[in-house]
Amino acid sequence: MALRDCLDGTGRRPALRHALHALAHNRAGNVAVLFALLSIPMLGAIGAAIDFAKAQSMQTRLQTALDAAVLAGVNQEAGQQIARAQAVFGLNFLEPSLALNLNFRENPDGSLTGQVSTDVATTVSALIGVDSLPVSTLATASLKRTQNRVCILTLDQSGAPGLLVNSGAEVIASECEIHVRATGFPAATINALTTLDVQRVCVRGHDVLVNGSAKRPETGCEAIDDPFRGTLPTPSLTCTVSYPPPYTAASVTLSPGTYCGDLIFHGGPTIDLLPGVYVIRGRMMLNAGTVLRGEGVSLYFPDSTSTMQANNAVRLELTAPTSGLFSDILISEPPGLPRSSFVINAGLGQAFRGLIYLPSRDITVNAMTGTTDATALVANTLTLNQGTWKLDGGRKVMTGASGQHSAYLVD
């Protein structure tokens, strides 16, 4: 357009003025410029999201491999955990071209910690100067040992054997263990034609004798120590009944107290014990056919010469108190007494409820019947002869590590 075409007769330029006005109101050019200016941060944000997702995926892969590594490693013995963890990590994370900083450490509490870090190369973010993103993860695994109920514990470490199970004896305690602390030869003897239906027979020593197809104990295991030593109460030893004459009646009722001297019962009487604590400072002699029964009772033998002796079959129906100092303690003695014997001969039946704690006694159990006793037994040594004894451990619980354990991740 020539300049004169923009002029009117007055010398003004209306056409030029119109062209400038149209240019000022044209939005297309402005949008293009604005989009060009905004595209740089938009591309950066999109690139960061893509690369962040890539780094997050890598972290998930590393975490999965590290979790598997520490769970496998913590199951090994101390000193072998790290090697096992490294091997398992390598099996689960196969990317040899990626540089990793991988470390494991065995902790004093037995747990195992692993840590891994790396740099993940970026793609789009590299256009804005971010060449890599750091990724790291941590995992710790520990062991949870199963705590099983212990129904029978023998304490004599030099005993040979600490546990003797003779032919015809049965122990039915499917939710309990038997623990033997003996380390002599043999630490335990299990003869043929016996039944030990228990979770485990744990023998601290390594030498046992097992005859026939009897259940073989686990040797060299962690048999628990006496959990009750120094924790049980001591009653008054002041005599309330001194040297009583022999009881000749067919039915006898006794009251709680301290009985000094032998308790002798002629014939085969029924002896009823009123609720309370009975201190026996002498021998309680039970003849064949005797029935000894009592609810809420506790028998205490203060020295090695005090005992309950039943040379022939008797019936024992005894339950411990459910409250007070002697709650759930059925038969007990102080620890540290000289070694002595104690015979339980319940050929006519028995019903026990409560702890039998005789840590210095070599206990012989004869002819038990098949009723279930809510009791646990602590003895110096134990001999089980013919008969069936069912146990569930009672309320005075002894527990021990079963040897079984499960690994878990620590939060």
CSV table of C-alpha atoms in Angstrom, one decimal:
chain,number,residue,atom,x,y,z
A,1,MET,CA,0.0,0.0,0.0
A,2,ALA,CA,1.4,3.4,-0.9
A,3,LEU,CA,1.6,6.1,1.7
A,4,ARG,CA,-0.8,8.3,-0.2
A,5,ASP,CA,-3.4,5.5,0.0
A,6,CYS,CA,-3.4,6.0,3.7
A,7,LEU,CA,-4.2,9.7,3.5
A,8,ASP,CA,-7.6,11.4,3.1
A,9,GLY,CA,-8.2,14.7,1.7
A,10,THR,CA,-7.4,16.5,5.0
A,11,GLY,CA,-3.9,15.0,5.3
A,12,ARG,CA,-4.9,12.4,7.9
A,13,ARG,CA,-4.2,8.7,7.6
A,14,PRO,CA,-7.4,6.8,8.6
A,15,ALA,CA,-6.3,3.5,6.9
A,16,LEU,CA,-3.0,3.4,8.8
A,17,ARG,CA,-4.7,4.1,12.0
A,18,HIS,CA,-7.1,1.2,11.4
A,19,ALA,CA,-4.2,-1.1,10.6
A,20,LEU,CA,-2.4,-0.3,13.8
A,21,HIS,CA,-5.6,-0.8,15.8
A,22,ALA,CA,-6.1,-4.2,14.2
A,23,LEU,CA,-2.6,-5.3,15.1
A,24,ALA,CA,-2.9,-4.3,18.7
A,25,HIS,CA,-6.0,-6.4,19.1
A,26,ASN,CA,-4.6,-9.6,17.4
A,27,ARG,CA,-4.4,-12.3,20.2
A,28,ALA,CA,-2.7,-15.0,18.1
A,29,GLY,CA,0.7,-13.7,18.4
A,30,ASN,CA,0.4,-13.1,22.2
A,31,VAL,CA,-0.7,-16.7,22.9
A,32,ALA,CA,2.2,-18.1,20.9
A,33,VAL,CA,4.7,-16.0,22.8
A,34,LEU,CA,3.1,-16.9,26.2
A,35,PHE,CA,3.0,-20.6,25.4
A,36,ALA,CA,6.7,-20.5,24.4
A,37,LEU,CA,7.6,-18.8,27.7
A,38,LEU,CA,5.5,-21.4,29.8
A,39,SER,CA,6.6,-24.5,27.9
A,40,ILE,CA,10.0,-24.6,29.7
A,41,PRO,CA,8.7,-25.1,33.3
A,42,MET,CA,5.9,-27.3,32.0
A,43,LEU,CA,8.3,-29.7,30.3
A,44,GLY,CA,10.4,-29.6,33.4
A,45,ALA,CA,7.5,-30.6,35.6
A,46,ILE,CA,6.5,-33.4,33.3
A,47,GLY,CA,10.0,-34.7,33.1
A,48,ALA,CA,10.4,-34.6,36.9
A,49,ALA,CA,7.2,-36.6,37.2
A,50,ILE,CA,8.4,-39.2,34.8
A,51,ASP,CA,11.9,-39.5,36.4
A,52,PHE,CA,10.4,-39.5,39.9
A,53,ALA,CA,8.2,-42.5,39.0
A,54,LYS,CA,11.3,-44.2,37.6
A,55,ALA,CA,13.2,-43.6,40.8
A,56,GLN,CA,10.2,-44.7,42.9
A,57,SER,CA,10.0,-48.0,40.9
A,58,MET,CA,13.7,-48.6,41.5
A,59,GLN,CA,13.3,-47.9,45.3
A,60,THR,CA,10.5,-50.5,45.4
A,61,ARG,CA,12.7,-53.1,43.7
A,62,LEU,CA,15.6,-52.4,46.0
A,63,GLN,CA,13.3,-52.5,49.1
A,64,THR,CA,11.9,-55.9,48.0
A,65,ALA,CA,15.4,-57.4,47.5
A,66,LEU,CA,16.7,-55.9,50.8
A,67,ASP,CA,13.7,-57.2,52.8
A,68,ALA,CA,14.3,-60.7,51.4
A,69,ALA,CA,18.0,-60.5,52.2
A,70,VAL,CA,17.7,-59.5,55.8
A,71,LEU,CA,15.0,-62.1,56.5
A,72,ALA,CA,17.2,-64.8,55.1
A,73,GLY,CA,20.3,-63.6,56.8
A,74,VAL,CA,18.9,-63.2,60.3
A,75,ASN,CA,18.1,-67.0,60.3
A,76,GLN,CA,21.8,-67.8,60.2
A,77,GLU,CA,24.2,-68.0,63.1
A,78,ALA,CA,26.1,-64.9,64.2
A,79,GLY,CA,29.0,-64.3,61.8
A,80,GLN,CA,27.2,-65.9,58.9
A,81,GLN,CA,24.3,-63.5,58.6
A,82,ILE,CA,25.9,-61.0,56.3
A,83,ALA,CA,27.2,-63.5,53.7
A,84,ARG,CA,23.8,-65.0,53.5
A,85,ALA,CA,22.1,-61.7,53.1
A,86,GLN,CA,24.5,-60.6,50.4
A,87,ALA,CA,23.9,-63.8,48.4
A,88,VAL,CA,20.1,-63.5,48.7
A,89,PHE,CA,20.1,-59.8,47.7
A,90,GLY,CA,22.1,-60.7,44.6
A,91,LEU,CA,19.6,-63.4,43.6
A,92,ASN,CA,16.7,-60.9,43.9
A,93,PHE,CA,18.2,-57.8,42.3
A,94,LEU,CA,19.8,-58.5,38.9
A,95,GLU,CA,21.1,-55.3,37.4
A,96,PRO,CA,24.9,-55.5,37.4
A,97,SER,CA,25.4,-52.3,35.4
A,98,LEU,CA,23.9,-50.2,38.3
A,99,ALA,CA,26.4,-49.0,40.9
A,100,LEU,CA,25.1,-49.8,44.4
A,101,ASN,CA,26.3,-48.9,47.8
A,102,LEU,CA,25.1,-52.0,49.8
A,103,ASN,CA,25.9,-52.6,53.5
A,104,PHE,CA,24.8,-55.1,56.2
A,105,ARG,CA,25.5,-55.1,59.9
A,106,GLU,CA,24.8,-57.7,62.6
A,107,ASN,CA,23.3,-56.0,65.7
A,108,PRO,CA,24.0,-56.9,69.3
A,109,ASP,CA,20.4,-58.0,69.9
A,110,GLY,CA,20.7,-60.6,67.1
A,111,SER,CA,18.9,-58.6,64.5
A,112,LEU,CA,20.3,-57.8,61.0
A,113,THR,CA,20.2,-54.4,59.3
A,114,GLY,CA,20.7,-53.7,55.6
A,115,GLN,CA,21.0,-50.5,53.7
A,116,VAL,CA,21.3,-49.8,50.0
A,117,SER,CA,21.6,-46.6,48.0
A,118,THR,CA,22.2,-45.7,44.3
A,119,ASP,CA,21.7,-42.9,41.8
A,120,VAL,CA,19.0,-43.3,39.1
A,121,ALA,CA,19.9,-41.6,35.8
A,122,THR,CA,17.2,-39.2,34.6
A,123,THR,CA,15.9,-38.7,31.0
A,124,VAL,CA,13.7,-35.6,30.6
A,125,SER,CA,14.9,-33.9,33.8
A,126,ALA,CA,18.5,-34.0,32.3
A,127,LEU,CA,17.3,-31.3,29.9
A,128,ILE,CA,16.9,-28.9,32.9
A,129,GLY,CA,20.2,-29.9,34.5
A,130,VAL,CA,19.1,-32.8,36.8
A,131,ASP,CA,21.2,-35.8,35.7
A,132,SER,CA,20.2,-38.3,38.5
A,133,LEU,CA,18.0,-38.8,41.5
A,134,PRO,CA,19.3,-40.4,44.7
A,135,VAL,CA,17.5,-43.5,46.0
A,136,SER,CA,18.1,-45.3,49.3
A,137,THR,CA,16.3,-47.8,51.5
A,138,LEU,CA,16.7,-49.5,54.9
A,139,ALA,CA,15.5,-52.8,56.3
A,140,THR,CA,16.0,-54.6,59.7
A,141,ALA,CA,14.9,-58.2,60.5
A,142,SER,CA,14.8,-59.9,63.8
A,143,LEU,CA,13.9,-63.4,65.1
A,144,LYS,CA,10.9,-64.2,67.2
A,145,ARG,CA,11.4,-67.4,69.2
A,146,THR,CA,8.4,-69.4,70.0
A,147,GLN,CA,7.8,-69.7,73.7
A,148,ASN,CA,6.4,-73.1,74.6
A,149,ARG,CA,5.0,-74.3,77.9
A,150,VAL,CA,7.3,-76.6,80.0
A,151,CYS,CA,5.4,-79.2,82.1
A,152,ILE,CA,8.3,-81.2,83.4
A,153,LEU,CA,11.8,-79.8,84.4
A,154,THR,CA,14.6,-81.7,85.9
A,155,LEU,CA,17.5,-79.7,87.4
A,156,ASP,CA,20.4,-82.1,88.2
A,157,GLN,CA,23.2,-81.2,85.8
A,158,SER,CA,25.3,-84.2,86.6
A,159,GLY,CA,22.4,-86.6,86.7
A,160,ALA,CA,22.9,-89.9,84.8
A,161,PRO,CA,20.2,-90.0,83.8
A,162,GLY,CA,18.3,-86.8,84.7
A,163,LEU,CA,15.2,-88.4,83.1
A,164,LEU,CA,14.5,-92.1,83.0
A,165,VAL,CA,11.4,-93.3,81.2
A,166,ASN,CA,10.8,-97.0,81.7
A,167,SER,CA,8.7,-99.4,79.6
A,168,GLY,CA,5.0,-98.9,80.0
A,169,ALA,CA,5.2,-95.2,80.9
A,170,GLU,CA,3.2,-92.7,79.0
A,171,VAL,CA,3.3,-88.9,79.2
A,172,ILE,CA,0.5,-87.2,77.3
A,173,ALA,CA,1.1,-83.4,77.2
A,174,SER,CA,0.8,-82.4,73.5
A,175,GLU,CA,1.0,-78.7,74.4
A,176,CYS,CA,4.0,-79.0,76.7
A,177,GLU,CA,7.7,-79.8,76.7
A,178,ILE,CA,10.0,-81.8,79.0
A,179,HIS,CA,13.3,-80.1,79.8
A,180,VAL,CA,16.3,-81.9,81.2
A,181,ARG,CA,19.4,-80.0,82.4
A,182,ALA,CA,21.6,-83.1,82.9
A,183,THR,CA,24.8,-83.3,80.9
A,184,GLY,CA,26.1,-86.7,82.2
A,185,PHE,CA,26.2,-90.0,80.3
A,186,PRO,CA,23.4,-90.7,79.7
A,187,ALA,CA,21.7,-87.4,80.3
A,188,ALA,CA,18.4,-89.1,79.6
A,189,THR,CA,17.2,-92.7,79.0
A,190,ILE,CA,14.1,-93.5,77.1
A,191,ASN,CA,13.3,-97.2,77.0
A,192,ALA,CA,11.2,-99.1,74.5
A,193,LEU,CA,7.4,-99.4,74.8
A,194,THR,CA,7.1,-95.8,76.1
A,195,THR,CA,5.0,-92.9,74.8
A,196,LEU,CA,6.1,-89.3,75.1
A,197,ASP,CA,3.3,-87.3,73.4
A,198,VAL,CA,4.9,-83.9,74.0
A,199,GLN,CA,6.0,-81.0,71.8
A,200,ARG,CA,9.6,-81.7,72.6
A,201,VAL,CA,12.0,-83.4,75.0
A,202,CYS,CA,14.8,-80.9,75.4
A,203,VAL,CA,18.0,-82.3,76.9
A,204,ARG,CA,20.9,-80.0,77.6
A,205,GLY,CA,23.5,-82.8,77.3
A,206,HIS,CA,24.5,-84.5,74.1
A,207,ASP,CA,24.4,-88.1,75.2
A,208,VAL,CA,21.1,-90.0,75.5
A,209,LEU,CA,20.1,-93.6,75.4
A,210,VAL,CA,17.0,-94.4,73.3
A,211,ASN,CA,15.8,-98.0,73.1
A,212,GLY,CA,13.5,-99.3,70.5
A,213,SER,CA,11.3,-96.8,68.6
A,214,ALA,CA,10.9,-94.4,71.4
A,215,LYS,CA,10.7,-90.7,70.7
A,216,ARG,CA,14.3,-89.3,70.5
A,217,PRO,CA,15.0,-86.2,72.6
A,218,GLU,CA,16.5,-83.1,71.1
A,219,THR,CA,20.1,-82.9,72.5
A,220,GLY,CA,22.3,-79.9,73.2
A,221,CYS,CA,19.3,-77.6,73.4
A,222,GLU,CA,18.6,-74.8,75.8
A,223,ALA,CA,16.8,-76.5,78.7
A,224,ILE,CA,15.5,-73.8,81.0
A,225,ASP,CA,16.9,-73.1,84.5
A,226,ASP,CA,14.7,-73.1,87.6
A,227,PRO,CA,12.2,-70.3,87.1
A,228,PHE,CA,10.9,-70.5,90.7
A,229,ARG,CA,14.1,-70.5,92.7
A,230,GLY,CA,13.9,-67.9,95.5
A,231,THR,CA,10.4,-66.8,94.5
A,232,LEU,CA,8.1,-69.1,96.4
A,233,PRO,CA,6.8,-68.3,99.9
A,234,THR,CA,8.0,-70.0,103.1
A,235,PRO,CA,5.3,-70.7,105.8
A,236,SER,CA,5.8,-70.7,109.5
A,237,LEU,CA,7.7,-73.7,110.8
A,238,THR,CA,6.4,-73.4,114.4
A,239,CYS,CA,4.8,-76.7,115.4
A,240,THR,CA,1.1,-76.6,115.8
A,241,VAL,CA,0.8,-80.4,116.1
A,242,SER,CA,3.7,-82.3,117.7
A,243,TYR,CA,4.3,-86.1,117.3
A,244,PRO,CA,0.6,-87.1,116.8
A,245,PRO,CA,-0.2,-90.8,117.6
A,246,PRO,CA,-1.0,-93.1,114.6
A,247,TYR,CA,-4.4,-92.4,113.0
A,248,THR,CA,-6.5,-95.6,113.1
A,249,ALA,CA,-10.0,-94.4,112.0
A,250,ALA,CA,-11.3,-95.1,108.5
A,251,SER,CA,-12.0,-91.5,108.0
A,252,VAL,CA,-9.6,-88.7,109.1
A,253,THR,CA,-9.9,-84.9,108.8
A,254,LEU,CA,-6.9,-82.7,109.2
A,255,SER,CA,-6.7,-79.0,109.7
A,256,PRO,CA,-3.9,-76.7,108.3
A,257,GLY,CA,-0.8,-76.2,110.4
A,258,THR,CA,2.7,-77.4,111.0
A,259,TYR,CA,2.9,-81.1,111.8
A,260,CYS,CA,6.1,-82.1,113.6
A,261,GLY,CA,6.9,-85.8,113.6
A,262,ASP,CA,5.6,-88.6,111.4
A,263,LEU,CA,2.0,-88.8,110.3
A,264,ILE,CA,1.1,-92.5,110.3
A,265,PHE,CA,-2.2,-93.8,109.0
A,266,HIS,CA,-3.2,-97.4,109.7
A,267,GLY,CA,-5.2,-99.4,107.1
A,268,GLY,CA,-6.4,-97.5,104.0
A,269,PRO,CA,-8.3,-94.5,105.4
A,270,THR,CA,-9.8,-91.6,103.6
A,271,ILE,CA,-7.9,-88.4,104.7
A,272,ASP,CA,-9.6,-85.1,104.1
A,273,LEU,CA,-7.5,-82.0,104.3
A,274,LEU,CA,-9.3,-78.8,105.1
A,275,PRO,CA,-8.2,-75.7,103.0
A,276,GLY,CA,-4.9,-74.2,103.9
A,277,VAL,CA,-1.2,-74.8,104.1
A,278,TYR,CA,0.2,-78.0,105.6
A,279,VAL,CA,3.8,-78.0,106.8
A,280,ILE,CA,5.0,-81.6,107.1
A,281,ARG,CA,8.1,-81.8,109.4
A,282,GLY,CA,8.4,-85.6,109.2
A,283,ARG,CA,7.1,-88.4,107.0
A,284,MET,CA,3.5,-88.7,105.8
A,285,MET,CA,3.1,-92.5,105.5
A,286,LEU,CA,0.3,-93.6,103.2
A,287,ASN,CA,-0.6,-97.3,103.1
A,288,ALA,CA,-2.2,-99.2,100.2
A,289,GLY,CA,-5.8,-98.1,99.5
A,290,THR,CA,-5.4,-94.7,101.2
A,291,VAL,CA,-7.3,-91.8,99.7
A,292,LEU,CA,-5.8,-88.3,100.3
A,293,ARG,CA,-7.9,-85.5,99.2
A,294,GLY,CA,-8.2,-81.7,99.7
A,295,GLU,CA,-9.3,-78.6,97.8
A,296,GLY,CA,-7.4,-75.3,98.3
A,297,VAL,CA,-4.5,-77.0,100.0
A,298,SER,CA,-0.7,-76.7,99.8
A,299,LEU,CA,1.8,-79.2,101.2
A,300,TYR,CA,5.2,-77.9,102.3
A,301,PHE,CA,8.2,-80.1,103.1
A,302,PRO,CA,10.9,-77.9,104.9
A,303,ASP,CA,13.8,-80.3,104.9
A,304,SER,CA,15.2,-83.4,103.1
A,305,THR,CA,13.9,-85.8,105.7
A,306,SER,CA,10.4,-84.6,105.4
A,307,THR,CA,8.5,-86.5,102.7
A,308,MET,CA,5.2,-88.2,101.6
A,309,GLN,CA,5.7,-91.9,101.2
A,310,ALA,CA,3.3,-94.2,99.4
A,311,ASN,CA,4.9,-97.6,98.8
A,312,ASN,CA,1.7,-99.0,97.4
A,313,ALA,CA,-1.2,-97.8,95.3
A,314,VAL,CA,-3.1,-94.9,96.8
A,315,ARG,CA,-5.5,-92.2,95.4
A,316,LEU,CA,-4.5,-88.6,95.5
A,317,GLU,CA,-7.0,-85.8,94.9
A,318,LEU,CA,-5.3,-82.5,95.6
A,319,THR,CA,-5.9,-79.0,94.3
A,320,ALA,CA,-3.9,-75.9,95.3
A,321,PRO,CA,-5.3,-72.6,96.6
A,322,THR,CA,-6.5,-70.2,94.0
A,323,SER,CA,-5.5,-67.1,96.0
A,324,GLY,CA,-3.1,-66.0,98.7
A,325,LEU,CA,0.6,-66.6,99.1
A,326,PHE,CA,0.4,-70.2,98.1
A,327,SER,CA,-1.9,-69.6,95.1
A,328,ASP,CA,-1.4,-72.4,92.6
A,329,ILE,CA,1.4,-74.1,94.7
A,330,LEU,CA,0.4,-77.7,95.5
A,331,ILE,CA,3.5,-79.3,96.8
A,332,SER,CA,6.8,-77.4,97.5
A,333,GLU,CA,10.1,-77.3,99.4
A,334,PRO,CA,12.8,-74.7,99.8
A,335,PRO,CA,15.6,-74.8,97.2
A,336,GLY,CA,19.1,-76.0,98.1
A,337,LEU,CA,18.2,-79.0,100.3
A,338,PRO,CA,20.4,-82.2,100.3
A,339,ARG,CA,19.3,-84.6,97.7
A,340,SER,CA,16.6,-87.1,98.7
A,341,SER,CA,13.9,-89.3,97.2
A,342,PHE,CA,10.2,-88.8,96.8
A,343,VAL,CA,7.7,-91.4,95.5
A,344,ILE,CA,4.3,-90.7,94.0
A,345,ASN,CA,2.4,-93.9,93.7
A,346,ALA,CA,-1.1,-93.1,92.4
A,347,GLY,CA,-2.2,-96.5,91.2
A,348,LEU,CA,-5.8,-95.9,92.4
A,349,GLY,CA,-6.0,-92.6,90.5
A,350,GLN,CA,-5.0,-89.0,90.9
A,351,ALA,CA,-6.2,-85.5,90.3
A,352,PHE,CA,-3.6,-82.7,90.7
A,353,ARG,CA,-4.0,-79.0,90.2
A,354,GLY,CA,-1.1,-76.8,91.0
A,355,LEU,CA,2.7,-76.6,90.9
A,356,ILE,CA,4.8,-79.5,92.3
A,357,TYR,CA,8.1,-77.9,93.2
A,358,LEU,CA,10.6,-80.3,94.6
A,359,PRO,CA,14.0,-79.2,93.2
A,360,SER,CA,16.1,-81.4,95.4
A,361,ARG,CA,14.1,-84.6,95.1
A,362,ASP,CA,14.8,-87.6,93.0
A,363,ILE,CA,11.1,-88.3,92.1
A,364,THR,CA,9.7,-91.6,91.1
A,365,VAL,CA,6.2,-91.6,89.6
A,366,ASN,CA,4.4,-95.0,89.6
A,367,ALA,CA,1.2,-96.1,88.0
A,368,MET,CA,-0.4,-92.8,87.2
A,369,THR,CA,-3.9,-92.9,85.7
A,370,GLY,CA,-5.1,-91.2,82.5
A,371,THR,CA,-6.8,-88.2,84.0
A,372,THR,CA,-5.5,-84.8,83.0
A,373,ASP,CA,-3.6,-82.9,85.7
A,374,ALA,CA,-3.4,-79.1,85.6
A,375,THR,CA,0.1,-79.2,87.1
A,376,ALA,CA,3.8,-78.7,86.3
A,377,LEU,CA,6.6,-80.6,87.9
A,378,VAL,CA,10.1,-79.4,89.0
A,379,ALA,CA,12.4,-82.1,90.3
A,380,ASN,CA,16.1,-82.9,90.7
A,381,THR,CA,15.7,-86.1,88.6
A,382,LEU,CA,12.6,-88.0,87.5
A,383,THR,CA,11.9,-91.6,86.9
A,384,LEU,CA,8.6,-92.5,85.2
A,385,ASN,CA,7.4,-96.1,85.6
A,386,GLN,CA,4.3,-97.8,84.2
A,387,GLY,CA,1.2,-95.7,83.9
A,388,THR,CA,-0.2,-92.8,81.9
A,389,TRP,CA,0.3,-89.2,83.1
A,390,LYS,CA,-1.6,-86.4,81.3
A,391,LEU,CA,-0.4,-82.9,81.9
A,392,ASP,CA,-1.3,-79.4,80.8
A,393,GLY,CA,1.1,-77.3,82.8
A,394,GLY,CA,-1.3,-75.6,85.1
A,395,ARG,CA,-1.4,-71.9,86.0
A,396,LYS,CA,2.2,-71.6,87.3
A,397,VAL,CA,3.6,-71.5,83.9
A,398,MET,CA,7.1,-72.4,82.9
A,399,THR,CA,8.1,-71.4,79.4
A,400,GLY,CA,11.1,-72.0,77.2
A,401,ALA,CA,12.4,-71.2,73.7
A,402,SER,CA,11.2,-74.1,71.6
A,403,GLY,CA,14.1,-73.9,69.2
A,404,GLN,CA,11.7,-72.8,66.5
A,405,HIS,CA,11.7,-69.2,65.4
A,406,SER,CA,10.4,-67.0,62.8
A,407,ALA,CA,12.0,-64.0,61.2
A,408,TYR,CA,10.1,-60.7,60.9
A,409,LEU,CA,10.8,-57.2,59.6
A,410,VAL,CA,11.2,-54.5,62.3
A,411,ASP,CA,9.3,-51.3,61.6
